[in-house]
mmCIF file of C-alpha atoms and ligand atoms in Angstrom:
data_model
loop_
_atom_site.group_PDB
_atom_site.id
_atom_site.type_symbol
_atom_site.label_atom_id
_atom_site.label_comp_id
_atom_site.label_asym_id
_atom_site.label_seq_id
_atom_site.Cartn_x
_atom_site.Cartn_y
_atom_site.Cartn_z
ATOM 1 C CA MET N 888 -21.228 -25.216 -4.763
ATOM 2 C CA THR N 889 -20.732 -21.525 -3.969
ATOM 3 C CA LEU N 890 -17.316 -19.990 -4.533
ATOM 4 C CA ILE N 891 -16.604 -17.505 -1.737
ATOM 5 C CA ASP N 892 -15.274 -14.390 -3.425
ATOM 6 C CA GLY N 893 -12.882 -12.774 -0.971
ATOM 7 C CA LYS N 894 -11.662 -10.252 -3.487
ATOM 8 C CA ALA N 895 -15.152 -8.848 -4.129
ATOM 9 C CA THR N 896 -16.065 -8.924 -0.418
ATOM 10 C CA ALA N 897 -12.879 -7.095 0.469
ATOM 11 C CA ALA N 898 -13.542 -4.450 -2.202
ATOM 12 C CA THR N 899 -17.037 -3.874 -0.752
ATOM 13 C CA ILE N 900 -15.663 -3.521 2.813
ATOM 14 C CA LYS N 901 -12.898 -1.154 1.685
ATOM 15 C CA ALA N 902 -15.580 1.055 0.009
ATOM 16 C CA GLU N 903 -17.547 0.987 3.274
ATOM 17 C CA ILE N 904 -14.449 1.989 5.218
ATOM 18 C CA LYS N 905 -13.638 4.840 2.803
ATOM 19 C CA ALA N 906 -17.187 6.200 3.097
ATOM 20 C CA GLU N 907 -16.875 6.160 6.855
ATOM 21 C CA VAL N 908 -13.440 7.855 6.810
ATOM 22 C CA GLU N 909 -14.771 10.624 4.586
ATOM 23 C CA ARG N 910 -17.693 11.133 7.018
ATOM 24 C CA ILE N 911 -15.252 11.345 9.915
ATOM 25 C CA VAL N 912 -12.968 13.793 8.140
ATOM 26 C CA ALA N 913 -15.917 15.925 6.923
ATOM 27 C CA ALA N 914 -17.065 16.155 10.559
ATOM 28 C CA GLY N 915 -13.658 17.503 11.571
ATOM 29 C CA GLY N 916 -12.234 14.181 12.757
ATOM 30 C CA LYS N 917 -8.789 12.756 12.120
ATOM 31 C CA ARG N 918 -7.891 10.632 9.091
ATOM 32 C CA PRO N 919 -6.703 7.197 10.381
ATOM 33 C CA HIS N 920 -2.960 6.681 10.036
ATOM 34 C CA LEU N 921 -1.330 3.238 9.770
ATOM 35 C CA ALA N 922 2.470 2.822 9.918
ATOM 36 C CA ALA N 923 4.179 -0.371 8.646
ATOM 37 C CA VAL N 924 7.762 -1.376 9.505
ATOM 38 C CA LEU N 925 9.479 -3.640 6.954
ATOM 39 C CA VAL N 926 12.855 -5.184 7.737
ATOM 40 C CA GLY N 927 14.869 -6.701 4.856
ATOM 41 C CA HIS N 928 13.724 -7.741 1.385
ATOM 42 C CA ASP N 929 11.744 -10.975 1.795
ATOM 43 C CA GLY N 930 9.660 -11.346 -1.387
ATOM 44 C CA GLY N 931 6.419 -12.309 0.369
ATOM 45 C CA SER N 932 6.801 -9.498 2.980
ATOM 46 C CA GLU N 933 7.535 -6.917 0.264
ATOM 47 C CA THR N 934 4.309 -7.913 -1.512
ATOM 48 C CA TYR N 935 2.175 -7.910 1.676
ATOM 49 C CA VAL N 936 3.428 -4.514 2.796
ATOM 50 C CA ARG N 937 2.969 -2.975 -0.648
ATOM 51 C CA ASN N 938 -0.591 -4.276 -0.691
ATOM 52 C CA LYS N 939 -1.173 -2.889 2.805
ATOM 53 C CA VAL N 940 -0.060 0.589 1.711
ATOM 54 C CA LEU N 941 -2.299 0.374 -1.404
ATOM 55 C CA ALA N 942 -5.241 -0.710 0.749
ATOM 56 C CA CYS N 943 -4.650 2.340 2.990
ATOM 57 C CA GLU N 944 -4.966 4.576 -0.057
ATOM 58 C CA ALA N 945 -8.162 2.795 -1.100
ATOM 59 C CA CYS N 946 -9.643 3.368 2.352
ATOM 60 C CA GLY N 947 -8.631 7.030 2.573
ATOM 61 C CA PHE N 948 -6.048 6.409 5.359
ATOM 62 C CA ARG N 949 -2.707 8.039 5.823
ATOM 63 C CA SER N 950 0.093 5.462 5.667
ATOM 64 C CA SER N 951 3.794 5.492 6.515
ATOM 65 C CA LEU N 952 6.254 2.844 5.421
ATOM 66 C CA ILE N 953 9.439 2.552 7.500
ATOM 67 C CA ARG N 954 12.130 0.373 5.935
ATOM 68 C CA TYR N 955 15.297 -1.085 7.382
ATOM 69 C CA GLU N 956 17.990 -3.370 6.048
ATOM 70 C CA ASP N 957 18.155 -6.797 7.716
ATOM 71 C CA THR N 958 21.370 -5.691 9.391
ATOM 72 C CA ILE N 959 19.305 -3.534 11.862
ATOM 73 C CA THR N 960 19.939 -4.490 15.473
ATOM 74 C CA GLU N 961 17.208 -5.594 17.844
ATOM 75 C CA ALA N 962 17.867 -2.481 19.978
ATOM 76 C CA GLU N 963 17.420 -0.183 16.903
ATOM 77 C CA LEU N 964 14.125 -1.895 15.962
ATOM 78 C CA LEU N 965 12.893 -1.661 19.550
ATOM 79 C CA ASP N 966 13.708 2.058 19.450
ATOM 80 C CA CYS N 967 11.640 2.447 16.277
ATOM 81 C CA VAL N 968 8.702 0.718 18.012
ATOM 82 C CA LYS N 969 9.071 3.078 20.965
ATOM 83 C CA GLN N 970 8.930 6.111 18.655
ATOM 84 C CA LEU N 971 5.847 4.807 16.932
ATOM 85 C CA ASN N 972 4.219 4.138 20.298
ATOM 86 C CA GLU N 973 4.843 7.762 21.219
ATOM 87 C CA ASP N 974 3.868 9.329 17.887
ATOM 88 C CA ALA N 975 0.458 10.844 18.500
ATOM 89 C CA ASP N 976 -0.387 10.987 14.809
ATOM 90 C CA VAL N 977 0.065 7.201 14.312
ATOM 91 C CA ASP N 978 -3.161 5.408 15.289
ATOM 92 C CA GLY N 979 -1.896 1.909 14.682
ATOM 93 C CA PHE N 980 1.186 0.155 13.326
ATOM 94 C CA ILE N 981 2.541 -3.226 12.353
ATOM 95 C CA VAL N 982 5.989 -4.781 12.192
ATOM 96 C CA GLN N 983 5.904 -7.163 9.243
ATOM 97 C CA LEU N 984 6.954 -10.719 10.162
ATOM 98 C CA PRO N 985 9.122 -12.713 9.781
ATOM 99 C CA LEU N 986 12.059 -10.790 11.213
ATOM 100 C CA PRO N 987 15.737 -11.714 10.754
ATOM 101 C CA LYS N 988 16.918 -14.542 13.066
ATOM 102 C CA HIS N 989 18.979 -12.221 15.348
ATOM 103 C CA ILE N 990 15.829 -10.317 16.374
ATOM 104 C CA SER N 991 13.342 -11.739 18.840
ATOM 105 C CA GLU N 992 9.879 -11.456 17.239
ATOM 106 C CA GLN N 993 8.242 -11.915 20.629
ATOM 107 C CA LYS N 994 10.240 -9.121 22.191
ATOM 108 C CA VAL N 995 9.266 -6.782 19.337
ATOM 109 C CA ILE N 996 5.576 -7.710 19.569
ATOM 110 C CA GLU N 997 5.562 -7.178 23.316
ATOM 111 C CA ALA N 998 7.185 -3.755 22.873
ATOM 112 C CA ILE N 999 4.274 -2.511 20.776
ATOM 113 C CA ASP N 1000 1.702 -0.471 22.731
ATOM 114 C CA TYR N 1001 -1.297 -2.845 22.762
ATOM 115 C CA ARG N 1002 -3.568 0.116 22.039
ATOM 116 C CA LYS N 1003 -1.791 0.536 18.636
ATOM 117 C CA ASP N 1004 -1.381 -3.183 17.956
ATOM 118 C CA VAL N 1005 -3.696 -3.430 14.915
ATOM 119 C CA ASP N 1006 -2.246 -6.839 14.097
ATOM 120 C CA GLY N 1007 -3.715 -8.147 17.367
ATOM 121 C CA PHE N 1008 -0.501 -10.045 18.147
ATOM 122 C CA HIS N 1009 0.296 -8.480 21.578
ATOM 123 C CA PRO N 1010 -0.446 -10.862 24.510
ATOM 124 C CA ILE N 1011 -2.940 -8.320 25.896
ATOM 125 C CA ASN N 1012 -4.994 -8.472 22.702
ATOM 126 C CA VAL N 1013 -4.608 -12.244 22.407
ATOM 127 C CA GLY N 1014 -5.748 -12.665 25.999
ATOM 128 C CA ARG N 1015 -8.682 -10.278 25.684
ATOM 129 C CA MET N 1016 -9.755 -12.080 22.458
ATOM 130 C CA ALA N 1017 -9.586 -15.415 24.254
ATOM 131 C CA ILE N 1018 -11.997 -14.270 26.973
ATOM 132 C CA GLY N 1019 -14.310 -12.369 24.606
ATOM 133 C CA LEU N 1020 -13.386 -8.772 25.522
ATOM 134 C CA PRO N 1021 -13.236 -5.880 22.973
ATOM 135 C CA CYS N 1022 -9.768 -5.902 21.310
ATOM 136 C CA TYR N 1023 -7.901 -6.014 18.025
ATOM 137 C CA ILE N 1024 -8.450 -9.467 16.506
ATOM 138 C CA SER N 1025 -5.725 -10.726 14.182
ATOM 139 C CA ALA N 1026 -6.623 -10.134 10.575
ATOM 140 C CA THR N 1027 -6.807 -13.657 9.054
ATOM 141 C CA PRO N 1028 -9.227 -15.172 11.566
ATOM 142 C CA LYS N 1029 -11.257 -11.976 11.639
ATOM 143 C CA GLY N 1030 -11.501 -12.043 7.835
ATOM 144 C CA ILE N 1031 -12.666 -15.657 7.871
ATOM 145 C CA LEU N 1032 -15.413 -14.816 10.393
ATOM 146 C CA GLU N 1033 -16.458 -11.907 8.185
ATOM 147 C CA LEU N 1034 -16.669 -14.171 5.090
ATOM 148 C CA LEU N 1035 -18.743 -16.724 6.952
ATOM 149 C CA ARG N 1036 -21.072 -13.926 8.196
ATOM 150 C CA ARG N 1037 -21.425 -12.222 4.805
ATOM 151 C CA TYR N 1038 -22.191 -15.515 3.063
ATOM 152 C CA ASP N 1039 -24.826 -16.373 5.721
ATOM 153 C CA ILE N 1040 -23.006 -19.563 6.636
ATOM 154 C CA GLU N 1041 -24.480 -21.027 9.866
ATOM 155 C CA THR N 1042 -21.731 -21.900 12.363
ATOM 156 C CA SER N 1043 -23.653 -22.222 15.659
ATOM 157 C CA GLY N 1044 -23.627 -25.788 16.901
ATOM 158 C CA LYS N 1045 -21.668 -26.969 13.819
ATOM 159 C CA LYS N 1046 -18.592 -29.192 13.971
ATOM 160 C CA CYS N 1047 -15.535 -27.172 12.910
ATOM 161 C CA VAL N 1048 -12.061 -28.570 12.334
ATOM 162 C CA VAL N 1049 -9.153 -26.142 12.322
ATOM 163 C CA LEU N 1050 -6.051 -27.553 10.640
ATOM 164 C CA GLY N 1051 -2.977 -25.888 12.087
ATOM 165 C CA ARG N 1052 -2.090 -24.351 15.455
ATOM 166 C CA SER N 1053 -0.092 -21.197 14.612
ATOM 167 C CA ASN N 1054 -0.314 -18.134 16.845
ATOM 168 C CA ILE N 1055 -1.433 -16.003 13.860
ATOM 169 C CA VAL N 1056 -4.159 -18.258 12.450
ATOM 170 C CA GLY N 1057 -4.894 -21.691 13.985
ATOM 171 C CA LYS N 1058 -5.031 -20.803 17.666
ATOM 172 C CA PRO N 1059 -7.073 -17.571 17.378
ATOM 173 C CA MET N 1060 -9.353 -19.158 14.747
ATOM 174 C CA ALA N 1061 -10.178 -22.040 17.071
ATOM 175 C CA GLN N 1062 -10.778 -19.637 20.002
ATOM 176 C CA LEU N 1063 -13.147 -17.488 17.921
ATOM 177 C CA MET N 1064 -15.052 -20.346 16.361
ATOM 178 C CA MET N 1065 -15.612 -21.781 19.872
ATOM 179 C CA GLN N 1066 -16.937 -18.557 21.419
ATOM 180 C CA LYS N 1067 -20.670 -17.931 21.672
ATOM 181 C CA GLN N 1068 -20.460 -14.386 20.254
ATOM 182 C CA TYR N 1069 -18.502 -15.460 17.187
ATOM 183 C CA GLY N 1070 -18.622 -19.024 15.771
ATOM 184 C CA ASP N 1071 -20.488 -20.832 18.612
ATOM 185 C CA ALA N 1072 -19.266 -24.077 17.082
ATOM 186 C CA THR N 1073 -17.814 -27.319 18.391
ATOM 187 C CA VAL N 1074 -14.119 -26.996 17.508
ATOM 188 C CA THR N 1075 -11.365 -29.551 17.010
ATOM 189 C CA VAL N 1076 -7.811 -28.431 16.346
ATOM 190 C CA CYS N 1077 -5.679 -30.807 14.286
ATOM 191 C CA HIS N 1078 -1.988 -30.474 13.432
ATOM 192 C CA SER N 1079 0.908 -32.336 11.960
ATOM 193 C CA ARG N 1080 1.020 -34.834 14.816
ATOM 194 C CA SER N 1081 -2.732 -35.521 15.024
ATOM 195 C CA ARG N 1082 -3.899 -39.093 14.645
ATOM 196 C CA ASN N 1083 -7.120 -39.894 12.721
ATOM 197 C CA LEU N 1084 -6.800 -36.642 10.832
ATOM 198 C CA ARG N 1085 -8.835 -37.929 7.941
ATOM 199 C CA GLU N 1086 -11.659 -39.126 10.212
ATOM 200 C CA GLU N 1087 -11.700 -35.821 12.144
ATOM 201 C CA CYS N 1088 -11.997 -33.828 8.863
ATOM 202 C CA LEU N 1089 -14.624 -36.189 7.452
ATOM 203 C CA ALA N 1090 -16.854 -35.483 10.459
ATOM 204 C CA ALA N 1091 -16.574 -31.686 10.053
ATOM 205 C CA ASP N 1092 -19.262 -29.300 8.739
ATOM 206 C CA ILE N 1093 -16.656 -26.571 8.432
ATOM 207 C CA ILE N 1094 -12.925 -27.138 7.723
ATOM 208 C CA ILE N 1095 -10.438 -24.258 8.067
ATOM 209 C CA ALA N 1096 -7.145 -25.361 6.540
ATOM 210 C CA ALA N 1097 -4.135 -23.387 7.820
ATOM 211 C CA ILE N 1098 -1.433 -26.013 7.993
ATOM 212 C CA GLY N 1099 0.910 -24.522 5.350
ATOM 213 C CA ARG N 1100 1.195 -27.609 3.240
ATOM 214 C CA PRO N 1101 0.115 -27.318 -0.455
ATOM 215 C CA GLU N 1102 -2.989 -29.369 -1.369
ATOM 216 C CA PHE N 1103 -2.907 -31.140 2.005
ATOM 217 C CA LEU N 1104 -6.698 -31.461 2.291
ATOM 218 C CA THR N 1105 -7.867 -33.968 -0.287
ATOM 219 C CA ALA N 1106 -11.337 -35.065 -1.470
ATOM 220 C CA ASP N 1107 -11.312 -38.247 0.725
ATOM 221 C CA MET N 1108 -11.131 -36.025 3.829
ATOM 222 C CA VAL N 1109 -14.210 -33.849 3.079
ATOM 223 C CA LYS N 1110 -17.823 -34.623 3.873
ATOM 224 C CA PRO N 1111 -20.188 -33.746 1.001
ATOM 225 C CA GLY N 1112 -21.810 -30.391 1.760
ATOM 226 C CA ALA N 1113 -18.985 -29.173 3.986
ATOM 227 C CA VAL N 1114 -17.730 -25.565 4.014
ATOM 228 C CA VAL N 1115 -13.995 -25.387 3.237
ATOM 229 C CA ILE N 1116 -11.904 -22.304 4.003
ATOM 230 C CA ASP N 1117 -8.335 -22.385 2.585
ATOM 231 C CA VAL N 1118 -5.740 -20.211 4.370
ATOM 232 C CA GLY N 1119 -2.693 -21.658 2.565
ATOM 233 C CA THR N 1120 -0.473 -19.418 0.435
ATOM 234 C CA THR N 1121 2.621 -21.473 -0.348
ATOM 235 C CA ARG N 1122 4.695 -20.210 -3.261
ATOM 236 C CA VAL N 1123 5.237 -23.159 -5.564
ATOM 237 C CA PRO N 1124 7.830 -22.872 -8.382
ATOM 238 C CA ASP N 1125 6.045 -22.643 -11.757
ATOM 239 C CA ALA N 1126 8.075 -21.709 -14.846
ATOM 240 C CA THR N 1127 4.931 -20.943 -16.841
ATOM 241 C CA ARG N 1128 4.092 -17.935 -14.573
ATOM 242 C CA PRO N 1129 5.644 -14.486 -15.053
ATOM 243 C CA LYS N 1130 6.977 -14.435 -11.513
ATOM 244 C CA GLY N 1131 8.217 -18.015 -11.649
ATOM 245 C CA PHE N 1132 5.847 -19.244 -8.955
ATOM 246 C CA ARG N 1133 2.184 -19.685 -8.188
ATOM 247 C CA LEU N 1134 0.263 -19.437 -4.938
ATOM 248 C CA CYS N 1135 -0.902 -22.835 -3.752
ATOM 249 C CA GLY N 1136 -3.550 -23.344 -1.071
ATOM 250 C CA ASP N 1137 -3.740 -26.092 1.572
ATOM 251 C CA VAL N 1138 -6.728 -27.612 -0.257
ATOM 252 C CA ASP N 1139 -6.677 -29.835 -3.358
ATOM 253 C CA PHE N 1140 -9.219 -27.433 -4.911
ATOM 254 C CA ALA N 1141 -9.627 -29.241 -8.230
ATOM 255 C CA ASN N 1142 -10.937 -32.376 -6.484
ATOM 256 C CA VAL N 1143 -12.509 -30.941 -3.324
ATOM 257 C CA ALA N 1144 -14.553 -27.978 -4.720
ATOM 258 C CA SER N 1145 -17.363 -30.001 -6.227
ATOM 259 C CA LEU N 1146 -17.996 -31.722 -2.876
ATOM 260 C CA CYS N 1147 -18.455 -28.474 -0.901
ATOM 261 C CA SER N 1148 -21.463 -26.215 -0.185
ATOM 262 C CA HIS N 1149 -18.972 -23.289 -0.013
ATOM 263 C CA ILE N 1150 -15.232 -23.020 -0.673
ATOM 264 C CA THR N 1151 -12.630 -20.244 -0.868
ATOM 265 C CA PRO N 1152 -10.234 -20.149 -3.814
ATOM 266 C CA VAL N 1153 -6.495 -19.422 -3.624
ATOM 267 C CA PRO N 1154 -5.787 -16.699 -4.596
ATOM 268 C CA GLY N 1155 -8.829 -14.474 -4.187
ATOM 269 C CA GLY N 1156 -10.354 -16.042 -1.034
ATOM 270 C CA VAL N 1157 -8.985 -15.451 2.450
ATOM 271 C CA GLY N 1158 -5.902 -13.400 1.297
ATOM 272 C CA PRO N 1159 -7.681 -10.165 0.246
ATOM 273 C CA MET N 1160 -9.824 -10.291 3.390
ATOM 274 C CA THR N 1161 -6.768 -10.393 5.661
ATOM 275 C CA ILE N 1162 -5.488 -6.964 4.478
ATOM 276 C CA CYS N 1163 -9.041 -5.624 4.574
ATOM 277 C CA MET N 1164 -9.397 -6.617 8.247
ATOM 278 C CA LEU N 1165 -6.144 -4.780 9.039
ATOM 279 C CA MET N 1166 -7.883 -1.751 7.568
ATOM 280 C CA LEU N 1167 -10.930 -2.294 9.796
ATOM 281 C CA ASN N 1168 -8.663 -2.580 12.805
ATOM 282 C CA THR N 1169 -6.911 0.645 11.802
ATOM 283 C CA LEU N 1170 -10.308 2.372 11.477
ATOM 284 C CA ALA N 1171 -11.157 1.149 14.977
ATOM 285 C CA ALA N 1172 -7.781 2.453 16.168
ATOM 286 C CA GLY N 1173 -8.497 5.863 14.658
ATOM 287 C CA LYS N 1174 -11.844 5.884 16.432
ATOM 288 C CA ARG N 1175 -10.313 4.670 19.712
ATOM 289 C CA GLU N 1176 -13.056 2.002 19.563
ATOM 290 C CA TYR N 1177 -11.468 -0.473 21.964
ATOM 291 C CA TYR N 1178 -8.977 1.579 23.978
ATOM 292 C CA GLN N 1179 -8.574 5.284 24.871
HETATM 293 N N1 LIG W 539 3.443 -11.941 8.271
HETATM 294 C C1 LIG W 539 2.494 -12.743 7.755
HETATM 295 N N2 LIG W 539 1.290 -12.324 8.070
HETATM 296 C C2 LIG W 539 1.432 -11.211 8.823
HETATM 297 C C3 LIG W 539 0.551 -10.305 9.478
HETATM 298 O O1 LIG W 539 -0.672 -10.481 9.436
HETATM 299 N N3 LIG W 539 1.120 -9.303 10.154
HETATM 300 C C4 LIG W 539 2.462 -9.109 10.225
HETATM 301 N N4 LIG W 539 2.886 -8.078 10.944
HETATM 302 N N5 LIG W 539 3.345 -9.947 9.667
HETATM 303 C C5 LIG W 539 2.811 -10.975 8.960
#
């Protein structure tokens, strides 16, 4: 069994990005600039955004953090998006989700200029991704593709089960694994209402678990020799930990790992890659790689 080390892979990629940024700057080019908008004080979002800012520093990017209380109105947030769209120094930006209930996430996403949408959430990027055109690809599925590639895991013609159908992970992951230029696999998407879930998983060469239920994928659902990618990051209360919780994946790692040819741990698997792919998208934004 090979443990897929997302933390080490992400560190390697960030060093590659930094080297490229220094080459660009030395040649008189512009240092990439990522802005992040954080609304409110959700614990998970605070951590993600802090890590995104730290990753920018590691990559040699400029970063700006724009904070609002969760009393901000939708109109005020839309105005902030408009300003970032128009700010020529900002190459790309993200609005951290989730947003407070009184703000429409979809409206905010659609207000972002798709050419600066380094999250890859705007319908133009989602649509371009679905038909294989150059675009920003959302960070978690992009990071998983990168792990599969860097660990030389063959996906072409393989049977891949994606557990979960979210807009951020499940749907784009399935699209990408299906496409000839990325996964080139035979893809089945399963979700909470799927029948024969165990049988579907047992037939899979590659399982990507993104269903958001701790330890959902158990050993009786995994074919020996399968590749298992765990996207889950549920905070489970744990009094023995300094923060009072631990991160729990969607895979029953203790019992599944020994069955697999490759598996990602939680933490240290997909998570670090996600932020790293946001950095790659920001580098592409700085270089105007997909859009002028
Ligand atoms: N919330 C959870 N994941 C993400 C992400 O990748 N981007 C944004 N903007 N919000 C998130």
